[in-house]
Short mmCIF file of C-alpha atoms (C1' of nucleotides) in Angstrom, two decimals:
data_model
loop_
_atom_site.label_atom_id
_atom_site.label_comp_id
_atom_site.label_asym_id
_atom_site.label_seq_id
_atom_site.Cartn_x
_atom_site.Cartn_y
_atom_site.Cartn_z
CA MET A 1 108.72 91.99 102.21
CA SER A 2 106.34 89.43 103.73
CA LEU A 3 105.17 88.18 100.35
CA ARG A 4 108.76 87.73 99.24
CA ILE A 5 109.59 85.81 102.42
CA ALA A 6 106.47 83.67 102.13
CA LEU A 7 107.40 82.73 98.56
CA LEU A 8 110.99 81.91 99.57
CA GLY A 9 109.68 79.78 102.43
CA LEU A 10 107.21 77.88 100.28
CA LEU A 11 109.90 77.20 97.67
CA VAL A 12 112.34 75.93 100.30
CA GLU A 13 109.64 73.72 101.74
CA SER A 14 108.22 72.24 98.54
CA GLY A 15 111.20 72.49 96.22
CA ALA A 16 111.00 74.12 92.78
CA ALA A 17 107.55 75.38 91.79
CA SER A 18 105.71 77.61 89.33
CA GLY A 19 103.81 80.81 90.09
CA TYR A 20 100.63 78.85 89.61
CA GLY A 21 101.73 76.17 92.06
CA LEU A 22 102.72 78.79 94.62
CA THR A 23 99.33 80.47 94.23
CA LYS A 24 97.67 77.13 95.04
CA HIS A 25 99.99 76.60 97.99
CA PHE A 26 98.86 79.98 99.35
CA GLU A 27 95.21 78.98 99.07
CA LEU A 28 95.81 75.77 101.00
CA SER A 29 98.32 75.66 103.84
CA ALA A 30 99.82 79.16 103.90
CA GLY A 31 96.41 80.80 103.78
CA ASN A 32 96.18 80.69 107.55
CA VAL A 33 98.99 83.22 107.89
CA TRP A 34 99.36 85.09 104.61
CA HIS A 35 97.41 85.65 101.44
CA ALA A 36 98.31 86.58 97.87
CA LYS A 37 96.71 86.29 94.44
CA HIS A 38 98.38 85.34 91.19
CA SER A 39 98.31 88.97 89.99
CA GLN A 40 100.65 89.86 92.82
CA ILE A 41 102.70 86.65 92.81
CA TYR A 42 103.81 86.62 89.15
CA PRO A 43 105.37 90.10 89.17
CA GLU A 44 106.95 89.45 92.58
CA LEU A 45 108.64 86.28 91.30
CA ARG A 46 110.07 88.23 88.35
CA LYS A 47 111.47 90.81 90.74
CA MET A 48 112.94 88.15 93.02
CA GLU A 49 114.62 86.51 90.07
CA ALA A 50 115.97 89.88 88.93
CA ASP A 51 117.75 90.35 92.22
CA GLY A 52 118.95 86.80 92.56
CA ALA A 53 116.84 85.31 95.36
CA ILE A 54 115.36 82.70 93.01
CA GLU A 55 116.18 81.33 89.56
CA THR A 56 114.30 79.73 86.68
CA VAL A 57 115.12 76.04 86.61
CA GLU A 58 112.76 75.07 83.81
CA GLU A 59 110.66 76.67 81.11
CA GLY A 60 107.75 74.59 79.89
CA ALA A 61 104.78 74.88 77.56
CA ARG A 62 102.67 78.09 77.41
CA GLY A 63 105.28 80.22 79.17
CA LYS A 64 105.36 78.03 82.25
CA ARG A 65 108.35 78.82 84.47
CA THR A 66 109.56 76.70 87.34
CA TYR A 67 111.55 78.60 89.94
CA ASP A 68 113.85 77.45 92.70
CA VAL A 69 115.56 79.28 95.57
CA THR A 70 119.19 80.28 95.10
CA GLU A 71 121.80 80.18 97.87
CA ALA A 72 121.34 83.97 98.27
CA GLY A 73 117.61 83.37 98.71
CA ARG A 74 118.20 80.79 101.42
CA VAL A 75 120.51 83.16 103.28
CA GLU A 76 117.93 85.95 103.01
CA LEU A 77 115.16 83.72 104.37
CA ARG A 78 117.24 82.44 107.27
CA ARG A 79 118.34 85.94 108.24
CA TRP A 80 114.74 87.14 108.22
CA LEU A 81 113.51 84.22 110.33
CA VAL A 82 116.30 84.55 112.89
CA GLU A 83 116.97 88.30 113.03
CA HIS A 84 113.94 90.20 111.83
CA GLU A 85 111.51 91.41 114.47
CA PRO A 86 108.13 90.74 112.85
CA GLU A 87 105.36 93.31 112.86
CA ARG A 88 102.78 92.26 115.42
CA THR A 89 99.93 93.60 113.31
CA ILE A 90 97.05 91.52 112.06
CA ARG A 91 94.40 92.10 109.42
CA ASN A 92 91.59 89.61 109.51
CA GLU A 93 88.20 90.66 108.21
CA ALA A 94 86.39 87.59 109.54
CA SER A 95 87.72 88.20 113.05
CA LEU A 96 86.90 91.89 112.81
CA ARG A 97 83.32 90.90 112.13
CA MET A 98 83.26 88.53 115.13
CA PHE A 99 84.85 91.23 117.23
CA LEU A 100 82.02 93.65 116.46
CA LEU A 101 79.17 91.14 116.47
CA PRO A 102 78.40 91.60 120.20
CA LEU A 103 77.34 95.17 119.36
CA LEU A 104 74.16 93.70 117.87
CA GLY A 105 71.28 92.59 120.06
CA PRO A 106 71.19 88.99 121.39
CA GLU A 107 68.56 87.89 118.82
CA GLU A 108 70.95 88.77 116.01
CA SER A 109 74.36 88.14 117.53
CA VAL A 110 73.78 84.72 119.09
CA PRO A 111 72.74 82.87 115.89
CA LEU A 112 75.57 84.50 113.94
CA LEU A 113 78.09 83.50 116.62
CA ARG A 114 76.77 79.92 116.65
CA ALA A 115 77.00 79.74 112.86
CA GLU A 116 80.60 80.91 112.98
CA ALA A 117 81.41 78.44 115.73
CA ALA A 118 80.06 75.65 113.53
CA MET A 119 82.15 76.84 110.61
CA TYR A 120 85.28 76.84 112.74
CA THR A 121 84.45 73.32 113.96
CA THR A 122 84.24 72.14 110.36
CA ARG A 123 87.54 73.76 109.47
CA ALA A 124 89.25 72.36 112.56
CA LYS A 125 88.05 68.86 111.71
CA ARG A 126 89.22 69.19 108.13
CA LEU A 127 92.66 70.29 109.29
CA ASP A 128 92.81 67.46 111.80
CA GLU A 129 91.93 65.03 109.04
CA ILE A 130 94.66 66.51 106.83
CA CYS A 131 97.21 66.19 109.64
CA SER A 132 96.61 62.47 110.01
CA HIS A 133 97.53 61.89 106.35
CA ILE A 134 100.60 64.14 106.12
CA GLY A 135 103.96 62.43 105.74
CA ASN A 136 106.04 65.60 105.91
CA ASP A 137 106.85 67.05 109.37
CA VAL A 138 106.91 70.74 108.44
CA SER A 139 103.53 70.55 106.68
CA MET A 140 102.13 68.83 109.71
CA TYR A 141 103.30 71.55 112.10
CA GLN A 142 101.84 74.13 109.74
CA ALA A 143 98.46 72.42 109.57
CA ARG A 144 98.48 72.10 113.37
CA MET A 145 98.86 75.88 113.64
CA GLY A 146 95.69 76.29 111.62
CA TYR A 147 94.01 73.68 113.79
CA HIS A 148 94.84 75.51 117.03
CA ASN A 149 93.63 78.80 115.58
CA MET A 150 90.32 77.29 114.43
CA ARG A 151 89.72 75.71 117.82
CA ALA A 152 90.46 79.02 119.55
CA MET A 153 87.89 80.89 117.48
CA GLU A 154 85.39 78.07 117.87
CA ALA A 155 85.81 78.18 121.66
CA TRP A 156 85.53 81.96 121.75
CA ALA A 157 82.41 82.10 119.59
CA THR A 158 80.69 79.42 121.70
CA GLU A 159 81.68 81.00 124.99
CA THR A 160 80.52 84.43 123.81
CA ALA A 161 77.19 83.17 122.45
CA ASP A 162 76.59 81.40 125.79
CA ALA A 163 77.45 84.52 127.77
CA ILE A 164 75.19 86.75 125.69
CA GLU A 165 72.35 84.25 125.96
CA GLN A 166 72.66 83.97 129.73
CA LYS A 167 72.80 87.70 130.12
CA ALA A 168 69.68 88.11 127.96
CA ALA A 169 67.83 85.42 129.95
CA GLY A 170 68.74 87.07 133.26
CA ALA A 171 67.65 90.55 132.15
CA MET V 1 85.90 98.88 103.53
CA SER V 2 87.19 97.06 106.60
CA LEU V 3 88.81 100.18 108.02
CA ARG V 4 85.57 102.08 107.62
CA ILE V 5 83.63 99.32 109.36
CA ALA V 6 86.19 99.06 112.14
CA LEU V 7 85.93 102.81 112.78
CA LEU V 8 82.11 102.68 112.78
CA GLY V 9 82.21 99.77 115.21
CA LEU V 10 84.64 101.45 117.58
CA LEU V 11 82.56 104.63 117.56
CA VAL V 12 79.36 102.72 118.30
CA GLU V 13 81.09 100.88 121.10
CA SER V 14 82.85 103.77 122.79
CA GLY V 15 80.62 106.68 121.81
CA ALA V 16 81.98 109.87 120.22
CA ALA V 17 85.75 109.96 119.77
CA SER V 18 88.56 111.78 117.97
CA GLY V 19 90.88 110.39 115.30
CA TYR V 20 93.57 110.30 117.93
CA GLY V 21 91.38 108.34 120.33
CA LEU V 22 90.41 105.88 117.61
CA THR V 23 94.07 105.38 116.74
CA LYS V 24 94.72 104.47 120.39
CA HIS V 25 91.73 102.16 120.43
CA PHE V 26 93.23 100.33 117.44
CA GLU V 27 96.53 99.87 119.25
CA LEU V 28 94.82 98.36 122.27
CA SER V 29 91.76 96.16 121.87
CA ALA V 30 91.09 96.18 118.13
CA GLY V 31 94.73 95.44 117.31
CA ASN V 32 94.02 91.72 117.58
CA VAL V 33 91.85 91.83 114.48
CA TRP V 34 92.67 94.94 112.48
CA HIS V 35 95.37 97.58 112.28
CA ALA V 36 95.53 101.18 111.11
CA LYS V 37 97.79 104.19 111.67
CA HIS V 38 96.76 107.78 112.16
CA SER V 39 97.89 108.67 108.63
CA GLN V 40 95.21 106.37 107.29
CA ILE V 41 92.57 107.07 109.94
CA TYR V 42 92.37 110.87 109.63
CA PRO V 43 91.63 110.95 105.88
CA GLU V 44 89.21 108.05 106.23
CA LEU V 45 87.21 109.88 108.90
CA ARG V 46 86.96 112.95 106.62
CA LYS V 47 85.66 110.75 103.83
CA MET V 48 83.15 109.04 106.13
CA GLU V 49 81.89 112.40 107.29
CA ALA V 50 81.61 113.59 103.68
CA ASP V 51 79.25 110.73 102.90
CA GLY V 52 77.26 110.93 106.08
CA ALA V 53 78.29 107.84 108.05
CA ILE V 54 79.67 109.98 110.88
CA GLU V 55 79.42 113.62 111.96
CA THR V 56 81.52 116.11 113.89
CA VAL V 57 79.94 116.65 117.30
CA GLU V 58 82.63 118.90 118.75
CA GLU V 59 85.60 120.94 117.60
CA GLY V 60 88.18 121.61 120.29
CA ALA V 61 91.61 123.19 120.67
CA ARG V 62 94.36 122.62 118.02
CA GLY V 63 91.95 121.39 115.37
CA LYS V 64 90.65 118.53 117.53
CA ARG V 65 87.48 117.01 116.11
CA THR V 66 85.20 114.64 117.93
CA TYR V 67 83.09 112.43 115.69
CA ASP V 68 80.02 110.33 116.34
CA VAL V 69 78.14 107.79 114.22
CA THR V 70 75.04 108.97 112.39
CA GLU V 71 71.91 106.87 111.94
CA ALA V 72 73.07 106.10 108.40
CA GLY V 73 76.37 104.89 109.82
CA ARG V 74 74.61 102.57 112.26
CA VAL V 75 72.52 101.10 109.46
CA GLU V 76 75.63 100.58 107.33
CA LEU V 77 77.45 98.82 110.16
CA ARG V 78 74.53 96.55 110.98
CA ARG V 79 74.06 95.58 107.34
CA TRP V 80 77.72 94.73 107.01
CA LEU V 81 77.74 92.61 110.17
CA VAL V 82 74.58 90.72 109.26
CA GLU V 83 74.75 90.45 105.48
CA HIS V 84 78.32 90.79 104.28
CA GLU V 85 80.27 87.59 103.74
CA PRO V 86 83.70 88.48 105.14
CA GLU V 87 86.89 87.65 103.30
CA ARG V 88 88.49 84.67 104.97
CA THR V 89 91.98 85.97 104.27
CA ILE V 90 94.56 86.71 106.93
CA ARG V 91 97.80 88.64 106.91
CA ASN V 92 99.88 88.12 109.99
CA GLU V 93 103.61 88.58 109.73
CA ALA V 94 104.36 87.12 113.17
CA SER V 95 102.41 83.94 112.34
CA LEU V 96 104.07 83.72 108.93
CA ARG V 97 107.41 83.67 110.72
CA MET V 98 106.23 80.91 113.10
CA PHE V 99 104.84 79.01 110.16
CA LEU V 100 108.24 78.96 108.45
CA LEU V 101 110.39 78.51 111.56
CA PRO V 102 110.33 74.68 111.37
CA LEU V 103 112.33 75.01 108.13
CA LEU V 104 115.36 75.87 110.27
CA GLY V 105 117.32 73.16 112.06
CA PRO V 106 116.30 72.12 115.62
CA GLU V 107 119.15 74.13 117.24
CA GLU V 108 117.75 77.32 115.77
CA SER V 109 114.02 76.65 115.61
CA VAL V 110 113.44 75.25 119.12
CA PRO V 111 114.78 78.27 121.08
CA LEU V 112 112.90 80.66 118.80
CA LEU V 113 109.67 78.70 119.24
CA ARG V 114 110.12 78.64 123.03
CA ALA V 115 110.74 82.39 123.07
CA GLU V 116 107.56 82.99 121.10
CA ALA V 117 105.59 80.67 123.37
CA ALA V 118 106.78 82.71 126.35
CA MET V 119 105.73 85.94 124.65
CA TYR V 120 102.28 84.55 123.97
CA THR V 121 102.00 83.43 127.60
CA THR V 122 102.77 86.97 128.72
CA ARG V 123 100.22 88.46 126.37
CA ALA V 124 97.56 85.95 127.39
CA LYS V 125 98.12 86.76 131.06
CA ARG V 126 97.93 90.48 130.39
CA LEU V 127 94.64 90.03 128.54
CA ASP V 128 93.28 87.84 131.31
CA GLU V 129 94.23 90.51 133.81
CA ILE V 130 92.50 93.16 131.70
CA CYS V 131 89.34 91.01 131.48
CA SER V 132 88.99 90.81 135.24
CA HIS V 133 88.83 94.61 135.50
CA ILE V 134 86.51 95.36 132.60
CA GLY V 135 83.02 96.59 133.46
CA ASN V 136 81.72 96.64 129.90
CA ASP V 137 80.46 93.36 128.37
CA VAL V 138 81.44 93.99 124.77
CA SER V 139 85.02 94.97 125.70
CA MET V 140 85.26 91.83 127.76
CA TYR V 141 84.19 89.57 124.89
CA GLN V 142 86.70 91.34 122.67
CA ALA V 143 89.56 90.89 125.13
CA ARG V 144 88.59 87.23 125.50
CA MET V 145 89.00 86.76 121.75
CA GLY V 146 92.57 87.99 122.05
CA TYR V 147 93.06 85.70 125.02
CA HIS V 148 91.93 82.59 123.12
CA ASN V 149 94.14 83.49 120.17
CA MET V 150 97.21 84.01 122.37
CA ARG V 151 96.64 80.68 124.13
CA ALA V 152 96.28 78.92 120.77
CA MET V 153 99.60 80.23 119.51
CA GLU V 154 101.25 79.50 122.83
CA ALA V 155 100.00 75.90 122.71
CA TRP V 156 101.08 75.48 119.11
CA ALA V 157 104.58 76.87 119.66
CA THR V 158 105.12 74.64 122.70
CA GLU V 159 103.76 71.54 121.01
CA THR V 160 105.89 72.17 117.93
CA ALA V 161 109.08 72.86 119.90
CA ASP V 162 108.48 69.61 121.83
CA ALA V 163 107.91 67.63 118.63
CA ILE V 164 111.04 69.00 116.94
CA GLU V 165 113.11 68.29 120.05
CA GLN V 166 111.87 64.71 120.34
CA LYS V 167 112.47 64.08 116.67
CA ALA V 168 116.03 65.47 116.96
CA ALA V 169 116.72 63.31 120.04
CA GLY V 170 115.47 60.18 118.29
CA ALA V 171 117.52 60.75 115.14
"C1'" DA M 1 81.72 70.15 72.21
"C1'" DA M 2 81.66 72.06 76.69
"C1'" DT M 3 83.58 72.60 81.19
"C1'" DA M 4 87.15 72.66 84.51
"C1'" DG M 5 91.71 73.28 85.48
"C1'" DC M 6 96.44 74.66 84.05
"C1'" DA M 7 99.20 78.69 83.27
"C1'" DT M 8 100.68 83.51 82.74
"C1'" DG M 9 100.28 88.31 82.33
"C1'" DT M 10 99.00 93.62 82.80
"C1'" DA M 11 96.58 98.09 84.04
"C1'" DA M 12 93.94 100.92 87.06
"C1'" DG M 13 92.67 101.90 91.36
"C1'" DA M 14 92.29 101.21 96.45
"C1'" DA M 15 94.55 100.41 100.73
"C1'" DG M 16 98.38 100.82 103.68
"C1'" DT M 17 103.30 102.51 105.15
"C1'" DT M 18 106.92 105.75 105.91
"C1'" DA M 19 108.43 110.00 106.63
"C1'" DC M 20 107.94 114.70 107.16
"C1'" DA M 21 105.67 118.72 109.46
"C1'" DT M 22 103.60 121.35 113.28
"C1'" DG M 23 102.38 122.77 117.84
"C1'" DA M 24 100.00 122.61 122.59
"C1'" DT M 25 99.75 120.45 127.26
"C1'" DT M 26 100.97 117.62 131.03
"C1'" DT M 27 104.21 115.32 133.99
"C1'" DC M 28 108.68 114.67 136.11
"C1'" DG I 1 113.23 122.81 131.10
"C1'" DA I 2 112.96 118.19 129.07
"C1'" DA I 3 110.25 114.42 127.80
"C1'" DA I 4 106.03 112.28 127.00
"C1'" DT I 5 101.56 112.60 125.31
"C1'" DC I 6 97.87 114.89 122.94
"C1'" DA I 7 96.43 116.10 118.31
"C1'" DT I 8 96.17 116.59 113.27
"C1'" DG I 9 97.74 116.62 108.67
"C1'" DT I 10 100.00 115.56 103.85
"C1'" DA I 11 103.11 113.54 100.07
"C1'" DA I 12 105.51 109.81 98.11
"C1'" DC I 13 105.81 105.25 97.87
"C1'" DT I 14 104.68 100.26 98.30
"C1'" DT I 15 101.36 96.74 98.52
"C1'" DC I 16 97.12 94.57 97.31
"C1'" DT I 17 92.61 94.00 94.68
"C1'" DT I 18 89.76 93.87 90.69
"C1'" DA I 19 89.15 93.22 86.23
"C1'" DC I 20 90.54 92.28 81.82
"C1'" DA I 21 93.12 89.32 78.49
"C1'" DT I 22 94.92 84.98 76.47
"C1'" DG I 23 95.32 80.18 75.29
"C1'" DC I 24 96.40 75.08 76.14
"C1'" DT I 25 94.98 70.40 78.07
"C1'" DA I 26 92.29 66.94 80.20
"C1'" DT I 27 87.89 65.16 81.37
"C1'" DT I 28 83.00 64.17 80.72
#
DNA sequence: AATAGCATGTAAGAAGTTACATGATTTC
DNA sequence: GAAATCATGTAACTTCTTACATGCTATT
């Protein structure tokens, strides 16, 4: 369901797009909340077209298909956003790793936490940079979400590395 | 792989535990980074025992089995934490919904964003409360990660609701 | 002429969900 | 004695990943 909703949302936001374009969109902005590869996206789009949530608006060279949301698709998306109680479950391998890192000794965990903090700083800066050049409101809000999340992990990794270091120095 | 690592990590952290106990542990602390249900956990534990990452240390009433990590399991976990480059992909249905919410009109999106912000405030406070009563360092760092993440989403939802409101007032 | 990017697809297998199934123990 | 919690398991299904497969177009 989530993949279907994500695709509907991206199509509403960007207007008509191909499976390839939607795959790219996932890699960039939407990647902070959902993830999908082309091998999952192409069949899903076919299925969505089959039950009327999207339609082919153009067929180009080399089998290229441009899809757009139908009225039924818009209704489905709106209903989901307004009425559906989302699952509060998360799967994030990078965060799982951070979560478990304090199980290692200070000599190993502190440098790894600092490295992660630096990575999150870089990502936050990149997103901030992107935000300042975005014309579109919705895209800006979306990039800001990523920004807040990066800053949160950066702050946590730094705070935790500091705490582990202090503890190790005191012991 | 991630489920296996999560289970190894939780066992190292808490000491020997049953499938039931690990399922509970997922619902509480680990739920901020990974998710698994008992129907996935029980077979996974059997598989991990079969290849020597964990072992049964006690068999109790009604088929209860208590597992603990083996030395091989510890080595596997450490290697993964130190050497494995984690996938930077996220799947979070609640965030996907937030991400798409600005596609709705201000009358619909603003109240929904405010409601989410309030929910994140509640969760952040609960985690903060939990932190102040935790004796164990590792558990505290873990709860703090959840805390930072909740505050980030709270800040984003508030900021976005404000921006949408201002924009609507100006137009 | 080679490389990178555009563009789509499928098959096999792994991971995860839903639903069914069972039964003891503790708390109200 | 009813309800909640402890405790484990499996089967069918859906979702997601990995790997293979193809071929055009633009750039260097």
